[in-house]
C-alpha cells in the first residue's frame, strides 16, 4: 500500500515540463513532426513509411524520406498553424508529388489528414492519413 501512495505522490511532484504536452493543432511545430510516420491512402491501407528530421538549412522546416514498396523518395516540408505541407521528389530537384493536410485536433500532433497529389496525375488526388509511430 505504501508503494502505491509513494508512486502517486511522486507523479504529483513531477514538474509540469516532465508531463506529456499535447499541443492544439495550430500549435504543432517542426519539433512535434520530427520522427517516424506511417502513411495510408484511402482504400489502400499502408502506403509507405516516412522519416522526418530537422531540416539542415531551414530551422523551422523538416526533411526526410519515404519508403514505399522498395521505392525511396526525398521529402521536405513544414507545418504552420496546423497546416502541413510536404513536397516529395525522386531526384531531389523536381517535385513529384505534394502532401497538403491539416493536423487533426486532439491528436497531439500525431495524426495528419489531407490530400496527396502526384504532379504527373494532378487530376486524381488521393486522401491520406499520416500517423506518428
PDB file of C-alpha atoms in Angstrom:
ATOM      1  CA  UNK A   1       0.000   0.000   0.000  1.00  0.00           C
ATOM      2  CA  UNK A   2       2.831   2.399   0.837  1.00  0.00           C
ATOM      3  CA  UNK A   3       4.271   1.806  -2.655  1.00  0.00           C
ATOM      4  CA  UNK A   4       1.023   2.943  -4.268  1.00  0.00           C
ATOM      5  CA  UNK A   5       0.863   6.100  -2.136  1.00  0.00           C
ATOM      6  CA  UNK A   6       4.538   6.848  -2.830  1.00  0.00           C
ATOM      7  CA  UNK A   7       4.040   6.413  -6.583  1.00  0.00           C
ATOM      8  CA  UNK A   8       1.018   8.745  -6.517  1.00  0.00           C
ATOM      9  CA  UNK A   9       2.968  11.394  -4.588  1.00  0.00           C
ATOM     10  CA  UNK A  10       5.912  11.076  -6.961  1.00  0.00           C
ATOM     11  CA  UNK A  11       3.672  11.537 -10.001  1.00  0.00           C
ATOM     12  CA  UNK A  12       2.208  14.727  -8.493  1.00  0.00           C
ATOM     13  CA  UNK A  13       5.687  16.052  -7.731  1.00  0.00           C
ATOM     14  CA  UNK A  14       6.896  15.875 -11.339  1.00  0.00           C
ATOM     15  CA  UNK A  15       7.496  19.297 -12.872  1.00  0.00           C
ATOM     16  CA  UNK A  16       4.933  20.415 -15.467  1.00  0.00           C
ATOM     17  CA  UNK A  17       7.522  20.151 -18.272  1.00  0.00           C
ATOM     18  CA  UNK A  18       8.063  16.477 -17.488  1.00  0.00           C
ATOM     19  CA  UNK A  19       4.469  15.655 -18.325  1.00  0.00           C
ATOM     20  CA  UNK A  20       3.489  14.912 -21.943  1.00  0.00           C
ATOM     21  CA  UNK A  21       2.453  18.062 -23.745  1.00  0.00           C
ATOM     22  CA  UNK A  22      -0.483  17.904 -26.104  1.00  0.00           C
ATOM     23  CA  UNK A  23      -0.469  20.946 -28.339  1.00  0.00           C
ATOM     24  CA  UNK A  24      -3.557  22.160 -30.142  1.00  0.00           C
ATOM     25  CA  UNK A  25      -3.378  21.539 -33.894  1.00  0.00           C
ATOM     26  CA  UNK A  26      -2.494  25.189 -34.514  1.00  0.00           C
ATOM     27  CA  UNK A  27       0.445  24.930 -32.063  1.00  0.00           C
ATOM     28  CA  UNK A  28       2.138  21.933 -33.717  1.00  0.00           C
ATOM     29  CA  UNK A  29       5.652  22.800 -34.835  1.00  0.00           C
ATOM     30  CA  UNK A  30       8.555  21.085 -36.541  1.00  0.00           C
ATOM     31  CA  UNK A  31       9.693  19.504 -33.255  1.00  0.00           C
ATOM     32  CA  UNK A  32       6.351  17.660 -32.974  1.00  0.00           C
ATOM     33  CA  UNK A  33       6.526  16.383 -36.555  1.00  0.00           C
ATOM     34  CA  UNK A  34      10.080  15.016 -36.461  1.00  0.00           C
ATOM     35  CA  UNK A  35      10.045  11.216 -36.267  1.00  0.00           C
ATOM     36  CA  UNK A  36       8.714   8.088 -37.932  1.00  0.00           C
ATOM     37  CA  UNK A  37       5.273   8.159 -39.598  1.00  0.00           C
ATOM     38  CA  UNK A  38       3.017   5.597 -41.273  1.00  0.00           C
ATOM     39  CA  UNK A  39       1.180   6.781 -44.401  1.00  0.00           C
ATOM     40  CA  UNK A  40      -2.141   5.345 -45.562  1.00  0.00           C
ATOM     41  CA  UNK A  41      -4.191   6.222 -48.627  1.00  0.00           C
ATOM     42  CA  UNK A  42      -7.984   5.907 -48.601  1.00  0.00           C
ATOM     43  CA  UNK A  43      -8.973   2.400 -49.598  1.00  0.00           C
ATOM     44  CA  UNK A  44      -5.376   1.192 -49.976  1.00  0.00           C
ATOM     45  CA  UNK A  45      -4.081   0.825 -46.446  1.00  0.00           C
ATOM     46  CA  UNK A  46      -0.345   1.153 -45.841  1.00  0.00           C
ATOM     47  CA  UNK A  47       1.234   3.432 -48.448  1.00  0.00           C
ATOM     48  CA  UNK A  48       4.697   3.899 -47.001  1.00  0.00           C
ATOM     49  CA  UNK A  49       6.837   4.863 -44.038  1.00  0.00           C
ATOM     50  CA  UNK A  50       8.157   8.392 -43.650  1.00  0.00           C
ATOM     51  CA  UNK A  51      11.136   9.500 -41.596  1.00  0.00           C
ATOM     52  CA  UNK A  52      11.075  13.244 -40.954  1.00  0.00           C
ATOM     53  CA  UNK A  53      14.060  15.047 -39.431  1.00  0.00           C
ATOM     54  CA  UNK A  54      15.061  18.636 -38.715  1.00  0.00           C
ATOM     55  CA  UNK A  55      15.954  20.393 -41.968  1.00  0.00           C
ATOM     56  CA  UNK A  56      19.688  21.067 -42.232  1.00  0.00           C
ATOM     57  CA  UNK A  57      19.213  24.594 -43.595  1.00  0.00           C
ATOM     58  CA  UNK A  58      15.793  25.869 -42.529  1.00  0.00           C
ATOM     59  CA  UNK A  59      15.332  25.809 -38.754  1.00  0.00           C
ATOM     60  CA  UNK A  60      11.514  25.626 -38.731  1.00  0.00           C
ATOM     61  CA  UNK A  61      11.216  23.063 -41.545  1.00  0.00           C
ATOM     62  CA  UNK A  62      11.849  19.345 -41.841  1.00  0.00           C
ATOM     63  CA  UNK A  63      13.205  16.975 -44.452  1.00  0.00           C
ATOM     64  CA  UNK A  64      13.431  13.241 -44.799  1.00  0.00           C
ATOM     65  CA  UNK A  65      12.427  10.305 -46.941  1.00  0.00           C
ATOM     66  CA  UNK A  66       9.567   7.968 -47.701  1.00  0.00           C
ATOM     67  CA  UNK A  67       9.947   4.274 -48.429  1.00  0.00           C
ATOM     68  CA  UNK A  68       7.077   2.630 -50.230  1.00  0.00           C
ATOM     69  CA  UNK A  69       7.313  -0.810 -51.769  1.00  0.00           C
ATOM     70  CA  UNK A  70      11.086  -0.547 -52.094  1.00  0.00           C
ATOM     71  CA  UNK A  71      10.947   2.920 -53.681  1.00  0.00           C
ATOM     72  CA  UNK A  72      12.838   5.690 -51.856  1.00  0.00           C
ATOM     73  CA  UNK A  73      11.878   9.366 -52.306  1.00  0.00           C
ATOM     74  CA  UNK A  74      13.118  12.554 -50.675  1.00  0.00           C
ATOM     75  CA  UNK A  75      10.831  14.854 -48.676  1.00  0.00           C
ATOM     76  CA  UNK A  76      10.882  18.470 -47.484  1.00  0.00           C
ATOM     77  CA  UNK A  77       8.171  20.488 -45.798  1.00  0.00           C
ATOM     78  CA  UNK A  78       6.822  22.476 -42.916  1.00  0.00           C
ATOM     79  CA  UNK A  79       3.882  22.835 -40.577  1.00  0.00           C
ATOM     80  CA  UNK A  80       2.398  26.178 -39.591  1.00  0.00           C
ATOM     81  CA  UNK A  81      -0.850  26.998 -37.788  1.00  0.00           C
ATOM     82  CA  UNK A  82      -1.921  23.368 -38.136  1.00  0.00           C
ATOM     83  CA  UNK A  83      -1.373  23.304 -41.911  1.00  0.00           C
ATOM     84  CA  UNK A  84       1.022  20.625 -43.162  1.00  0.00           C
ATOM     85  CA  UNK A  85       2.884  20.936 -46.481  1.00  0.00           C
ATOM     86  CA  UNK A  86       5.264  18.302 -47.803  1.00  0.00           C
ATOM     87  CA  UNK A  87       6.997  18.018 -51.166  1.00  0.00           C
ATOM     88  CA  UNK A  88       8.138  14.650 -52.491  1.00  0.00           C
ATOM     89  CA  UNK A  89      10.963  14.241 -55.027  1.00  0.00           C
ATOM     90  CA  UNK A  90      12.568  11.283 -56.771  1.00  0.00           C
ATOM     91  CA  UNK A  91      15.750  13.186 -57.647  1.00  0.00           C
ATOM     92  CA  UNK A  92      15.978  15.991 -55.077  1.00  0.00           C
ATOM     93  CA  UNK A  93      15.450  18.580 -57.823  1.00  0.00           C
ATOM     94  CA  UNK A  94      11.916  18.243 -59.187  1.00  0.00           C
ATOM     95  CA  UNK A  95       8.689  17.882 -57.210  1.00  0.00           C
ATOM     96  CA  UNK A  96       6.999  14.567 -57.975  1.00  0.00           C
ATOM     97  CA  UNK A  97       4.096  14.928 -55.514  1.00  0.00           C
ATOM     98  CA  UNK A  98       2.728  17.197 -52.816  1.00  0.00           C
ATOM     99  CA  UNK A  99       1.119  16.350 -49.491  1.00  0.00           C
ATOM    100  CA  UNK A 100      -1.235  19.067 -48.209  1.00  0.00           C
ATOM    101  CA  UNK A 101      -3.058  18.450 -44.973  1.00  0.00           C
ATOM    102  CA  UNK A 102      -4.067  19.529 -41.520  1.00  0.00           C
ATOM    103  CA  UNK A 103      -3.033  18.326 -38.094  1.00  0.00           C
ATOM    104  CA  UNK A 104      -6.002  16.542 -36.522  1.00  0.00           C
ATOM    105  CA  UNK A 105      -7.243  18.426 -33.460  1.00  0.00           C
ATOM    106  CA  UNK A 106      -6.898  16.325 -30.306  1.00  0.00           C
ATOM    107  CA  UNK A 107      -4.213  14.078 -31.820  1.00  0.00           C
ATOM    108  CA  UNK A 108      -1.387  15.909 -30.000  1.00  0.00           C
ATOM    109  CA  UNK A 109       0.331  16.381 -33.356  1.00  0.00           C
ATOM    110  CA  UNK A 110       0.389  12.625 -34.037  1.00  0.00           C
ATOM    111  CA  UNK A 111      -2.139  12.481 -36.908  1.00  0.00           C
ATOM    112  CA  UNK A 112      -2.343  14.475 -40.127  1.00  0.00           C
ATOM    113  CA  UNK A 113      -5.053  14.158 -42.785  1.00  0.00           C
ATOM    114  CA  UNK A 114      -5.094  15.641 -46.242  1.00  0.00           C
ATOM    115  CA  UNK A 115      -4.590  15.142 -49.954  1.00  0.00           C
ATOM    116  CA  UNK A 116      -1.603  13.684 -51.821  1.00  0.00           C
ATOM    117  CA  UNK A 117      -1.260  14.785 -55.440  1.00  0.00           C
ATOM    118  CA  UNK A 118       1.216  13.389 -57.956  1.00  0.00           C
ATOM    119  CA  UNK A 119       2.492  16.002 -60.400  1.00  0.00           C
ATOM    120  CA  UNK A 120       2.067  13.520 -63.273  1.00  0.00           C
ATOM    121  CA  UNK A 121      -1.577  12.855 -62.333  1.00  0.00           C
ATOM    122  CA  UNK A 122      -2.776  16.126 -60.767  1.00  0.00           C
ATOM    123  CA  UNK A 123      -6.420  15.432 -61.658  1.00  0.00           C
ATOM    124  CA  UNK A 124      -6.544  12.382 -59.362  1.00  0.00           C
ATOM    125  CA  UNK A 125      -5.545  13.448 -55.839  1.00  0.00           C
ATOM    126  CA  UNK A 126      -5.752  10.832 -53.081  1.00  0.00           C
ATOM    127  CA  UNK A 127      -6.763  11.306 -49.470  1.00  0.00           C
ATOM    128  CA  UNK A 128      -4.080  10.342 -46.964  1.00  0.00           C
ATOM    129  CA  UNK A 129      -3.647   9.830 -43.230  1.00  0.00           C
ATOM    130  CA  UNK A 130      -0.257  10.093 -41.537  1.00  0.00           C
ATOM    131  CA  UNK A 131       0.111   8.611 -38.053  1.00  0.00           C
ATOM    132  CA  UNK A 132       3.207   9.062 -35.967  1.00  0.00           C
ATOM    133  CA  UNK A 133       4.739   5.796 -34.823  1.00  0.00           C
TER     134      UNK A 133
END
